[in-house]
mmCIF file of C-alpha atoms and ligand atoms in Angstrom:
data_model
loop_
_atom_site.group_PDB
_atom_site.id
_atom_site.type_symbol
_atom_site.label_atom_id
_atom_site.label_comp_id
_atom_site.label_asym_id
_atom_site.label_seq_id
_atom_site.Cartn_x
_atom_site.Cartn_y
_atom_site.Cartn_z
ATOM 1 C CA MET P 725 23.769 15.913 -12.343
ATOM 2 C CA ARG P 726 20.870 13.582 -11.564
ATOM 3 C CA ILE P 727 18.367 14.732 -8.969
ATOM 4 C CA TYR P 728 17.243 11.970 -6.626
ATOM 5 C CA SER P 729 14.243 11.798 -4.311
ATOM 6 C CA ARG P 730 15.442 10.911 -0.851
ATOM 7 C CA ILE P 731 13.247 9.699 2.003
ATOM 8 C CA THR P 732 13.660 12.076 4.937
ATOM 9 C CA GLY P 733 10.667 11.086 7.037
ATOM 10 C CA THR P 734 7.933 8.484 7.392
ATOM 11 C CA GLY P 735 4.821 8.258 9.512
ATOM 12 C CA SER P 736 1.734 6.147 9.927
ATOM 13 C CA HIS P 737 -1.634 6.211 11.572
ATOM 14 C CA LEU P 738 -4.039 3.382 12.330
ATOM 15 C CA PRO P 739 -7.547 3.604 13.758
ATOM 16 C CA ALA P 740 -7.650 2.598 17.436
ATOM 17 C CA LYS P 741 -10.396 0.028 16.881
ATOM 18 C CA ILE P 742 -9.058 -3.473 16.265
ATOM 19 C CA MET P 743 -11.057 -6.342 14.810
ATOM 20 C CA THR P 744 -9.580 -9.770 15.507
ATOM 21 C CA ASN P 745 -10.241 -12.999 13.659
ATOM 22 C CA ALA P 746 -12.318 -14.075 16.671
ATOM 23 C CA ASP P 747 -14.520 -10.992 16.108
ATOM 24 C CA LEU P 748 -15.034 -12.092 12.496
ATOM 25 C CA GLU P 749 -16.031 -15.584 13.596
ATOM 26 C CA LYS P 750 -19.116 -13.926 15.106
ATOM 27 C CA ILE P 751 -20.084 -12.317 11.770
ATOM 28 C CA VAL P 752 -19.322 -14.918 9.067
ATOM 29 C CA ASP P 753 -18.671 -18.657 8.818
ATOM 30 C CA THR P 754 -14.902 -18.538 9.272
ATOM 31 C CA ASP P 755 -12.315 -19.397 11.874
ATOM 32 C CA ASP P 756 -9.100 -17.919 13.180
ATOM 33 C CA GLN P 757 -7.047 -20.927 12.082
ATOM 34 C CA TRP P 758 -8.251 -20.744 8.451
ATOM 35 C CA ILE P 759 -7.561 -17.011 8.234
ATOM 36 C CA GLN P 760 -4.087 -17.340 9.758
ATOM 37 C CA ASP P 761 -3.148 -20.393 7.679
ATOM 38 C CA ARG P 762 -4.393 -19.011 4.344
ATOM 39 C CA THR P 763 -3.460 -15.314 4.777
ATOM 40 C CA GLY P 764 -1.241 -14.761 7.834
ATOM 41 C CA ILE P 765 -3.704 -12.164 9.158
ATOM 42 C CA LYS P 766 -4.486 -12.084 12.899
ATOM 43 C CA GLN P 767 -6.206 -8.718 13.191
ATOM 44 C CA ARG P 768 -6.973 -5.510 11.304
ATOM 45 C CA HIS P 769 -7.730 -1.902 12.303
ATOM 46 C CA VAL P 770 -11.158 -0.512 11.469
ATOM 47 C CA ALA P 771 -12.115 3.151 11.094
ATOM 48 C CA VAL P 772 -15.011 4.261 13.288
ATOM 49 C CA GLU P 773 -17.497 7.087 12.785
ATOM 50 C CA GLY P 774 -15.634 10.353 12.321
ATOM 51 C CA GLU P 775 -12.552 8.648 10.909
ATOM 52 C CA THR P 776 -12.134 8.876 7.151
ATOM 53 C CA THR P 777 -9.371 8.305 4.636
ATOM 54 C CA SER P 778 -8.353 11.971 4.882
ATOM 55 C CA THR P 779 -8.342 12.097 8.700
ATOM 56 C CA LEU P 780 -6.117 8.999 8.826
ATOM 57 C CA GLY P 781 -3.888 10.389 6.073
ATOM 58 C CA LEU P 782 -3.610 13.772 7.799
ATOM 59 C CA GLU P 783 -2.343 12.188 11.035
ATOM 60 C CA ALA P 784 0.209 10.073 9.160
ATOM 61 C CA ALA P 785 1.338 13.160 7.228
ATOM 62 C CA LYS P 786 1.893 15.207 10.400
ATOM 63 C CA LYS P 787 4.058 12.442 11.866
ATOM 64 C CA ALA P 788 6.150 12.110 8.696
ATOM 65 C CA LEU P 789 6.725 15.883 8.525
ATOM 66 C CA LYS P 790 7.826 15.878 12.164
ATOM 67 C CA VAL P 791 10.336 13.081 11.525
ATOM 68 C CA ALA P 792 11.666 14.958 8.480
ATOM 69 C CA GLY P 793 12.053 18.067 10.661
ATOM 70 C CA ILE P 794 10.041 20.255 8.293
ATOM 71 C CA THR P 795 6.582 21.830 8.307
ATOM 72 C CA ALA P 796 3.746 21.681 5.789
ATOM 73 C CA ASP P 797 4.884 25.085 4.508
ATOM 74 C CA ASP P 798 8.076 23.441 3.248
ATOM 75 C CA ILE P 799 6.369 20.962 0.883
ATOM 76 C CA ASP P 800 5.414 21.780 -2.698
ATOM 77 C CA LEU P 801 3.760 18.507 -3.755
ATOM 78 C CA LEU P 802 1.160 16.312 -2.059
ATOM 79 C CA ILE P 803 0.098 13.009 -3.621
ATOM 80 C CA VAL P 804 -2.348 10.582 -2.068
ATOM 81 C CA GLY P 805 -2.662 6.980 -3.195
ATOM 82 C CA THR P 806 -6.186 5.862 -2.368
ATOM 83 C CA THR P 807 -9.047 3.860 -3.763
ATOM 84 C CA THR P 808 -11.399 4.904 -0.963
ATOM 85 C CA PRO P 809 -11.506 8.715 -1.201
ATOM 86 C CA ASP P 810 -13.647 10.614 1.338
ATOM 87 C CA LEU P 811 -15.539 12.234 -1.530
ATOM 88 C CA ILE P 812 -15.605 12.238 -5.322
ATOM 89 C CA PHE P 813 -14.185 15.734 -5.008
ATOM 90 C CA PRO P 814 -12.444 17.606 -3.523
ATOM 91 C CA SER P 815 -9.737 14.975 -3.781
ATOM 92 C CA THR P 816 -8.431 13.386 -0.585
ATOM 93 C CA ALA P 817 -5.159 15.204 -1.306
ATOM 94 C CA CYS P 818 -6.997 18.551 -1.210
ATOM 95 C CA LEU P 819 -8.752 17.586 2.035
ATOM 96 C CA ILE P 820 -5.434 16.679 3.640
ATOM 97 C CA GLN P 821 -3.902 19.857 2.222
ATOM 98 C CA LYS P 822 -6.666 21.838 3.954
ATOM 99 C CA GLY P 823 -5.852 20.046 7.232
ATOM 100 C CA LEU P 824 -2.178 20.875 6.845
ATOM 101 C CA GLY P 825 -2.852 24.437 5.722
ATOM 102 C CA CYS P 826 -0.426 24.382 2.797
ATOM 103 C CA SER P 827 -2.461 26.237 0.164
ATOM 104 C CA GLY P 828 -1.274 26.649 -3.395
ATOM 105 C CA ILE P 829 0.930 23.578 -3.828
ATOM 106 C CA THR P 830 0.301 20.734 -6.297
ATOM 107 C CA ALA P 831 -2.098 18.185 -4.786
ATOM 108 C CA MET P 832 -3.724 15.136 -6.357
ATOM 109 C CA ASP P 833 -5.010 11.615 -5.748
ATOM 110 C CA VAL P 834 -3.715 8.557 -7.567
ATOM 111 C CA ASN P 835 -5.993 5.539 -7.825
ATOM 112 C CA ALA P 836 -4.069 2.339 -8.473
ATOM 113 C CA ALA P 837 -5.828 0.249 -5.811
ATOM 114 C CA CYS P 838 -3.308 -1.783 -3.783
ATOM 115 C CA SER P 839 -0.414 -0.455 -5.873
ATOM 116 C CA GLY P 840 -1.382 3.093 -4.900
ATOM 117 C CA SER P 841 1.597 3.689 -2.630
ATOM 118 C CA ILE P 842 4.109 2.626 -5.279
ATOM 119 C CA TYR P 843 2.295 4.590 -7.982
ATOM 120 C CA ALA P 844 2.183 7.710 -5.758
ATOM 121 C CA LEU P 845 5.875 7.281 -4.967
ATOM 122 C CA GLY P 846 6.683 6.840 -8.664
ATOM 123 C CA VAL P 847 4.734 9.958 -9.682
ATOM 124 C CA ALA P 848 6.274 12.068 -6.889
ATOM 125 C CA ASP P 849 9.751 10.839 -7.829
ATOM 126 C CA LYS P 850 9.245 11.952 -11.449
ATOM 127 C CA PHE P 851 8.066 15.409 -10.320
ATOM 128 C CA ILE P 852 11.149 15.786 -8.105
ATOM 129 C CA GLN P 853 13.500 14.475 -10.799
ATOM 130 C CA SER P 854 12.101 17.108 -13.182
ATOM 131 C CA GLY P 855 13.553 19.772 -10.899
ATOM 132 C CA GLN P 856 10.227 21.600 -10.571
ATOM 133 C CA HIS P 857 9.379 20.244 -7.116
ATOM 134 C CA LYS P 858 11.694 19.962 -4.132
ATOM 135 C CA ARG P 859 9.754 18.357 -1.311
ATOM 136 C CA ALA P 860 6.873 15.933 -1.591
ATOM 137 C CA LEU P 861 4.512 14.350 0.836
ATOM 138 C CA VAL P 862 3.443 10.942 -0.468
ATOM 139 C CA ILE P 863 0.513 9.462 1.393
ATOM 140 C CA GLY P 864 -1.219 6.092 1.116
ATOM 141 C CA ALA P 865 -4.539 6.105 2.955
ATOM 142 C CA GLU P 866 -7.549 3.798 2.904
ATOM 143 C CA THR P 867 -10.804 2.971 4.637
ATOM 144 C CA LEU P 868 -11.410 -0.260 2.758
ATOM 145 C CA THR P 869 -13.674 -1.653 5.462
ATOM 146 C CA ARG P 870 -16.252 0.915 4.296
ATOM 147 C CA MET P 871 -16.634 -1.072 1.065
ATOM 148 C CA VAL P 872 -16.228 -4.589 2.356
ATOM 149 C CA ASP P 873 -19.174 -6.953 2.034
ATOM 150 C CA TRP P 874 -19.426 -8.173 5.632
ATOM 151 C CA THR P 875 -21.491 -11.182 4.485
ATOM 152 C CA ASP P 876 -18.758 -12.470 2.133
ATOM 153 C CA ARG P 877 -16.220 -14.528 4.077
ATOM 154 C CA THR P 878 -13.926 -14.813 1.059
ATOM 155 C CA THR P 879 -13.155 -11.065 1.144
ATOM 156 C CA CYS P 880 -14.225 -9.492 4.458
ATOM 157 C CA VAL P 881 -11.471 -11.221 6.443
ATOM 158 C CA LEU P 882 -8.746 -9.699 4.297
ATOM 159 C CA PHE P 883 -8.975 -5.920 4.553
ATOM 160 C CA GLY P 884 -8.177 -3.206 7.090
ATOM 161 C CA ASP P 885 -7.892 0.580 7.368
ATOM 162 C CA GLY P 886 -4.865 2.803 7.883
ATOM 163 C CA ALA P 887 -2.574 5.443 6.450
ATOM 164 C CA SER P 888 1.106 5.979 5.845
ATOM 165 C CA ALA P 889 3.126 8.965 4.712
ATOM 166 C CA ILE P 890 6.586 9.480 3.252
ATOM 167 C CA VAL P 891 8.462 12.773 2.878
ATOM 168 C CA LEU P 892 10.664 12.889 -0.226
ATOM 169 C CA GLU P 893 13.250 15.614 -0.719
ATOM 170 C CA ALA P 894 15.352 16.474 -3.763
ATOM 171 C CA SER P 895 18.952 15.431 -3.187
ATOM 172 C CA GLU P 896 22.218 14.791 -4.996
ATOM 173 C CA GLU P 897 22.482 11.567 -2.980
ATOM 174 C CA PRO P 898 20.336 8.540 -3.808
ATOM 175 C CA GLY P 899 17.525 8.125 -3.146
ATOM 176 C CA ILE P 900 14.944 6.347 -5.157
ATOM 177 C CA LEU P 901 17.010 4.495 -7.758
ATOM 178 C CA SER P 902 14.067 3.541 -9.967
ATOM 179 C CA THR P 903 10.335 2.961 -9.984
ATOM 180 C CA HIS P 904 8.468 0.624 -12.338
ATOM 181 C CA LEU P 905 4.723 1.036 -12.802
ATOM 182 C CA HIS P 906 2.467 -1.267 -14.807
ATOM 183 C CA ALA P 907 -1.198 -2.038 -15.384
ATOM 184 C CA ASP P 908 -3.366 -4.489 -17.287
ATOM 185 C CA GLY P 909 -7.098 -3.833 -17.464
ATOM 186 C CA MET P 910 -7.827 -7.139 -19.192
ATOM 187 C CA ASN P 911 -8.546 -9.021 -15.957
ATOM 188 C CA ASP P 912 -10.829 -6.472 -14.338
ATOM 189 C CA HIS P 913 -13.426 -9.187 -13.695
ATOM 190 C CA LEU P 914 -11.165 -10.884 -11.143
ATOM 191 C CA LEU P 915 -11.012 -8.011 -8.645
ATOM 192 C CA ASN P 916 -13.295 -4.986 -8.587
ATOM 193 C CA ALA P 917 -15.872 -2.767 -6.909
ATOM 194 C CA THR P 918 -18.322 -2.046 -9.703
ATOM 195 C CA VAL P 919 -20.293 0.998 -8.714
ATOM 196 C CA GLY P 920 -19.391 4.593 -9.362
ATOM 197 C CA VAL P 921 -20.485 7.966 -10.612
ATOM 198 C CA SER P 922 -21.203 7.265 -14.273
ATOM 199 C CA THR P 923 -22.328 3.653 -13.848
ATOM 200 C CA GLY P 924 -24.452 4.690 -10.870
ATOM 201 C CA LEU P 925 -25.068 3.338 -7.408
ATOM 202 C CA LYS P 926 -27.283 0.269 -7.042
ATOM 203 C CA ASN P 927 -30.487 -0.132 -5.110
ATOM 204 C CA GLU P 928 -28.701 -2.314 -2.584
ATOM 205 C CA PRO P 929 -27.275 -1.788 0.909
ATOM 206 C CA ASN P 930 -24.336 0.654 0.809
ATOM 207 C CA GLY P 931 -25.351 1.553 -2.769
ATOM 208 C CA GLY P 932 -23.998 -1.833 -3.902
ATOM 209 C CA LEU P 933 -20.478 -0.764 -3.011
ATOM 210 C CA LYS P 934 -18.482 -3.907 -2.265
ATOM 211 C CA ILE P 935 -15.184 -5.532 -3.109
ATOM 212 C CA ARG P 936 -15.508 -8.662 -5.221
ATOM 213 C CA MET P 937 -12.560 -10.938 -5.836
ATOM 214 C CA LYS P 938 -11.808 -14.326 -7.339
ATOM 215 C CA GLY P 939 -9.164 -14.967 -4.706
ATOM 216 C CA SER P 940 -7.216 -17.915 -6.046
ATOM 217 C CA GLU P 941 -6.926 -16.447 -9.599
ATOM 218 C CA VAL P 942 -5.745 -13.125 -8.153
ATOM 219 C CA PHE P 943 -3.318 -14.989 -5.922
ATOM 220 C CA LYS P 944 -1.691 -16.847 -8.835
ATOM 221 C CA THR P 945 -1.462 -13.716 -10.993
ATOM 222 C CA ALA P 946 0.034 -11.717 -8.104
ATOM 223 C CA VAL P 947 2.767 -14.277 -7.420
ATOM 224 C CA MET P 948 3.703 -14.542 -11.112
ATOM 225 C CA THR P 949 3.599 -10.789 -11.757
ATOM 226 C CA LEU P 950 5.603 -9.849 -8.677
ATOM 227 C CA GLY P 951 8.265 -12.361 -9.696
ATOM 228 C CA ARG P 952 8.508 -10.563 -13.058
ATOM 229 C CA ILE P 953 8.701 -7.049 -11.613
ATOM 230 C CA VAL P 954 11.436 -8.052 -9.205
ATOM 231 C CA LYS P 955 13.527 -9.289 -12.167
ATOM 232 C CA GLU P 956 12.739 -6.146 -14.188
ATOM 233 C CA THR P 957 13.785 -3.896 -11.293
ATOM 234 C CA LEU P 958 17.077 -5.680 -10.691
ATOM 235 C CA LYS P 959 17.902 -5.695 -14.399
ATOM 236 C CA ALA P 960 17.149 -1.966 -14.803
ATOM 237 C CA ASN P 961 19.597 -1.208 -11.984
ATOM 238 C CA ASP P 962 22.173 -3.789 -13.008
ATOM 239 C CA MET P 963 21.869 -5.399 -9.586
ATOM 240 C CA LYS P 964 21.837 -8.940 -8.239
ATOM 241 C CA LYS P 965 19.362 -10.441 -5.795
ATOM 242 C CA THR P 966 22.044 -10.299 -3.117
ATOM 243 C CA ASP P 967 22.297 -6.503 -3.478
ATOM 244 C CA ILE P 968 18.904 -6.092 -1.821
ATOM 245 C CA ASP P 969 18.953 -5.710 1.953
ATOM 246 C CA TRP P 970 15.211 -5.555 2.590
ATOM 247 C CA LEU P 971 12.047 -6.591 0.793
ATOM 248 C CA ILE P 972 9.168 -4.318 1.782
ATOM 249 C CA PRO P 973 6.160 -5.804 0.016
ATOM 250 C CA HIS P 974 2.480 -4.988 -0.236
ATOM 251 C CA GLN P 975 0.802 -6.785 2.626
ATOM 252 C CA ALA P 976 -2.068 -8.778 1.107
ATOM 253 C CA ASN P 977 -1.253 -12.329 2.006
ATOM 254 C CA LEU P 978 1.729 -13.845 3.811
ATOM 255 C CA ARG P 979 1.870 -16.656 1.245
ATOM 256 C CA ILE P 980 2.292 -14.141 -1.616
ATOM 257 C CA ILE P 981 5.026 -12.370 0.361
ATOM 258 C CA THR P 982 6.818 -15.651 1.089
ATOM 259 C CA ALA P 983 6.644 -16.683 -2.570
ATOM 260 C CA THR P 984 8.210 -13.372 -3.672
ATOM 261 C CA ALA P 985 10.956 -13.653 -1.047
ATOM 262 C CA LYS P 986 11.682 -17.177 -2.290
ATOM 263 C CA LYS P 987 12.038 -15.905 -5.873
ATOM 264 C CA LEU P 988 14.605 -13.411 -4.552
ATOM 265 C CA SER P 989 16.342 -16.160 -2.540
ATOM 266 C CA MET P 990 15.812 -13.936 0.500
ATOM 267 C CA SER P 991 15.442 -15.162 4.045
ATOM 268 C CA MET P 992 12.206 -14.065 5.732
ATOM 269 C CA ASP P 993 14.476 -12.240 8.206
ATOM 270 C CA GLN P 994 15.053 -9.691 5.411
ATOM 271 C CA VAL P 995 11.352 -9.250 4.702
ATOM 272 C CA ILE P 996 9.110 -6.758 6.486
ATOM 273 C CA VAL P 997 5.803 -8.362 7.445
ATOM 274 C CA THR P 998 2.915 -6.393 8.955
ATOM 275 C CA VAL P 999 -0.019 -8.231 7.362
ATOM 276 C CA ASP P 1000 -0.589 -10.143 10.615
ATOM 277 C CA LYS P 1001 -1.426 -6.888 12.442
ATOM 278 C CA HIS P 1002 -2.928 -4.739 9.677
ATOM 279 C CA GLY P 1003 -4.503 -7.059 7.101
ATOM 280 C CA ASN P 1004 -4.536 -5.660 3.577
ATOM 281 C CA THR P 1005 -4.648 -1.858 3.815
ATOM 282 C CA SER P 1006 -4.263 -1.423 0.039
ATOM 283 C CA ALA P 1007 -2.458 1.837 -0.828
ATOM 284 C CA ALA P 1008 -1.414 2.325 2.808
ATOM 285 C CA SER P 1009 0.284 -1.026 3.244
ATOM 286 C CA VAL P 1010 3.783 -0.597 1.795
ATOM 287 C CA GLY P 1011 4.228 2.734 3.577
ATOM 288 C CA LEU P 1012 3.024 1.232 6.851
ATOM 289 C CA ALA P 1013 5.556 -1.578 6.484
ATOM 290 C CA LEU P 1014 8.325 0.894 5.573
ATOM 291 C CA ASP P 1015 7.542 3.100 8.571
ATOM 292 C CA GLU P 1016 7.564 0.117 10.908
ATOM 293 C CA ALA P 1017 10.844 -1.140 9.422
ATOM 294 C CA ILE P 1018 12.496 2.232 10.004
ATOM 295 C CA LYS P 1019 11.032 2.859 13.470
ATOM 296 C CA SER P 1020 11.991 -0.629 14.658
ATOM 297 C CA GLY P 1021 15.592 0.062 13.660
ATOM 298 C CA LYS P 1022 15.673 -2.816 11.150
ATOM 299 C CA VAL P 1023 16.246 -0.601 8.124
ATOM 300 C CA ALA P 1024 19.328 1.615 8.404
ATOM 301 C CA ARG P 1025 20.621 4.501 6.245
ATOM 302 C CA GLY P 1026 22.403 3.144 3.190
ATOM 303 C CA ASP P 1027 20.351 -0.074 3.004
ATOM 304 C CA VAL P 1028 18.898 -1.073 -0.360
ATOM 305 C CA LEU P 1029 15.128 -1.553 -0.172
ATOM 306 C CA LEU P 1030 12.858 -3.202 -2.718
ATOM 307 C CA LEU P 1031 9.256 -2.058 -2.389
ATOM 308 C CA GLU P 1032 6.616 -3.827 -4.489
ATOM 309 C CA ALA P 1033 2.855 -4.098 -4.807
ATOM 310 C CA PHE P 1034 0.090 -5.709 -6.848
ATOM 311 C CA GLY P 1035 -3.573 -4.797 -6.852
ATOM 312 C CA GLY P 1036 -6.902 -4.232 -8.556
ATOM 313 C CA GLY P 1037 -6.867 -3.044 -12.129
ATOM 314 C CA PHE P 1038 -4.669 -5.035 -12.311
ATOM 315 C CA THR P 1039 -1.872 -2.674 -11.345
ATOM 316 C CA TRP P 1040 1.593 -3.489 -10.097
ATOM 317 C CA GLY P 1041 4.824 -1.719 -9.420
ATOM 318 C CA SER P 1042 8.115 -1.538 -7.597
ATOM 319 C CA ALA P 1043 10.509 1.019 -6.187
ATOM 320 C CA LEU P 1044 14.184 0.365 -5.576
ATOM 321 C CA ILE P 1045 15.529 2.705 -2.926
ATOM 322 C CA LYS P 1046 18.876 3.387 -1.334
ATOM 323 C CA TYR P 1047 17.711 4.510 2.073
HETATM 324 N N1 COA M 2126 -13.002 -18.878 6.161
HETATM 325 C C1 COA M 2126 -13.136 -20.189 5.957
HETATM 326 N N2 COA M 2126 -13.149 -20.735 4.731
HETATM 327 C C2 COA M 2126 -13.027 -19.906 3.686
HETATM 328 C C3 COA M 2126 -12.890 -18.510 3.837
HETATM 329 C C4 COA M 2126 -12.889 -18.020 5.138
HETATM 330 N N3 COA M 2126 -12.766 -16.692 5.405
HETATM 331 N N4 COA M 2126 -12.789 -17.937 2.636
HETATM 332 C C5 COA M 2126 -12.842 -18.933 1.720
HETATM 333 N N5 COA M 2126 -13.010 -20.126 2.367
HETATM 334 C C6 COA M 2126 -13.128 -21.431 1.760
HETATM 335 C C7 COA M 2126 -13.674 -21.366 0.350
HETATM 336 O O1 COA M 2126 -15.084 -21.265 0.369
HETATM 337 C C8 COA M 2126 -13.175 -22.654 -0.229
HETATM 338 O O2 COA M 2126 -14.026 -23.688 0.197
HETATM 339 P P1 COA M 2126 -14.469 -24.860 -0.823
HETATM 340 O O3 COA M 2126 -13.163 -25.508 -1.224
HETATM 341 O O4 COA M 2126 -15.357 -25.683 0.006
HETATM 342 O O5 COA M 2126 -15.127 -24.137 -1.945
HETATM 343 C C9 COA M 2126 -11.822 -22.841 0.441
HETATM 344 O O6 COA M 2126 -11.846 -22.012 1.615
HETATM 345 C C10 COA M 2126 -10.639 -22.453 -0.420
HETATM 346 O O7 COA M 2126 -10.907 -21.219 -1.025
HETATM 347 P P2 COA M 2126 -9.882 -20.499 -1.966
HETATM 348 O O8 COA M 2126 -10.440 -19.187 -2.423
HETATM 349 O O9 COA M 2126 -9.395 -21.469 -3.010
HETATM 350 O O10 COA M 2126 -8.703 -20.268 -0.906
HETATM 351 P P3 COA M 2126 -7.265 -19.692 -1.141
HETATM 352 O O11 COA M 2126 -6.280 -20.601 -0.606
HETATM 353 O O12 COA M 2126 -7.068 -19.174 -2.535
HETATM 354 O O13 COA M 2126 -7.266 -18.409 -0.178
HETATM 355 C C11 COA M 2126 -7.481 -16.024 -0.345
HETATM 356 C C12 COA M 2126 -8.197 -17.368 -0.392
HETATM 357 C C13 COA M 2126 -8.481 -14.934 -0.653
HETATM 358 C C14 COA M 2126 -6.931 -15.842 1.049
HETATM 359 C C15 COA M 2126 -6.329 -16.012 -1.365
HETATM 360 O O14 COA M 2126 -6.789 -16.509 -2.576
HETATM 361 C C16 COA M 2126 -5.746 -14.665 -1.591
HETATM 362 O O15 COA M 2126 -5.096 -14.122 -0.728
HETATM 363 N N6 COA M 2126 -5.892 -14.105 -2.810
HETATM 364 C C17 COA M 2126 -5.242 -12.907 -3.225
HETATM 365 C C18 COA M 2126 -5.558 -11.726 -2.404
HETATM 366 C C19 COA M 2126 -4.828 -10.567 -2.949
HETATM 367 O O16 COA M 2126 -3.638 -10.578 -3.094
HETATM 368 N N7 COA M 2126 -5.514 -9.546 -3.338
HETATM 369 C C20 COA M 2126 -4.847 -8.654 -4.161
HETATM 370 C C21 COA M 2126 -4.414 -7.582 -4.134
HETATM 371 S S1 COA M 2126 -5.300 -6.509 -3.196
#
């Protein structure tokens, strides 16, 4: 009998500080209208001193465990999707594990940039399907504003901070039906942050740590690639577009989301959109959208959900879920 991973709880946590488009107008040469028209973003949450990727992730994790009706002692796997870890090591997963007090379980970070949540979900699902793990906490957490170049209007308006968490439990009932994970390192020049341990920090503010992106090229690739993964996912499950109840996409740009919905012939009423409130929170974004969709009562048990994401690397992926 196949073992499925079933979602039994979700949670999210956003920093209290909000930065609106009007706030950005004071920092760079931009305007609210341009940002809303080109991205759909109205505001984003920004971590303040004392808030880190692990503190955000820990709060989201506690909420998800509470919803699932279990404690940290019940989980045996903790995976964090992040591209903005607190430290090089210990991993953010280990830091969150310390906060939860669940020593001894498997804990690791997965870095797949904006596809981090889908990658983390995919990895956790495989662990559960193997039969060796029964309950997983899958977290997507980011403090991207810590590596934004606040002088670059083409990128600084896009990103925000936040965390989301999903509890997965082994079940005979579906469940995650399939996950599809891909990467292509050939276009690394289009989206990157090029400092690190072995290449070294630069003699620049913030050690030279900043996101650089050729926006329109990334945009085109994202739209094309997401169209392909949607087809691949449906085909692998022998499903039609009309079998999907909800599209829960990575929240980078409303125009990318709309284009993907169009490819699925889905009305925007069946698409969860949070990019207006959160901006692009990278690995946290799909989980944040899922949590909001569940809490708002839109998504109901038994619905078929298509989660998808595209991000730096490039990486991309999808998860088809019977909720
Ligand atoms: N405010 C005002 N004008 C801006 C601006 C801003 N914040 N940012 C860019 N512009 C200007 C550009 O300088 C350019 O001006 P020019 O024509 O005089 O040179 C013009 O707006 C158009 O720029 P362009 O980059 O072609 O805009 P776009 O329609 O592609 O939108 C993005 C830019 C970044 C919003 C869009 O490309 C995007 O969302 N890309 C993908 C993001 C993404 O998915 N990331 C991936 C995964 S994390």
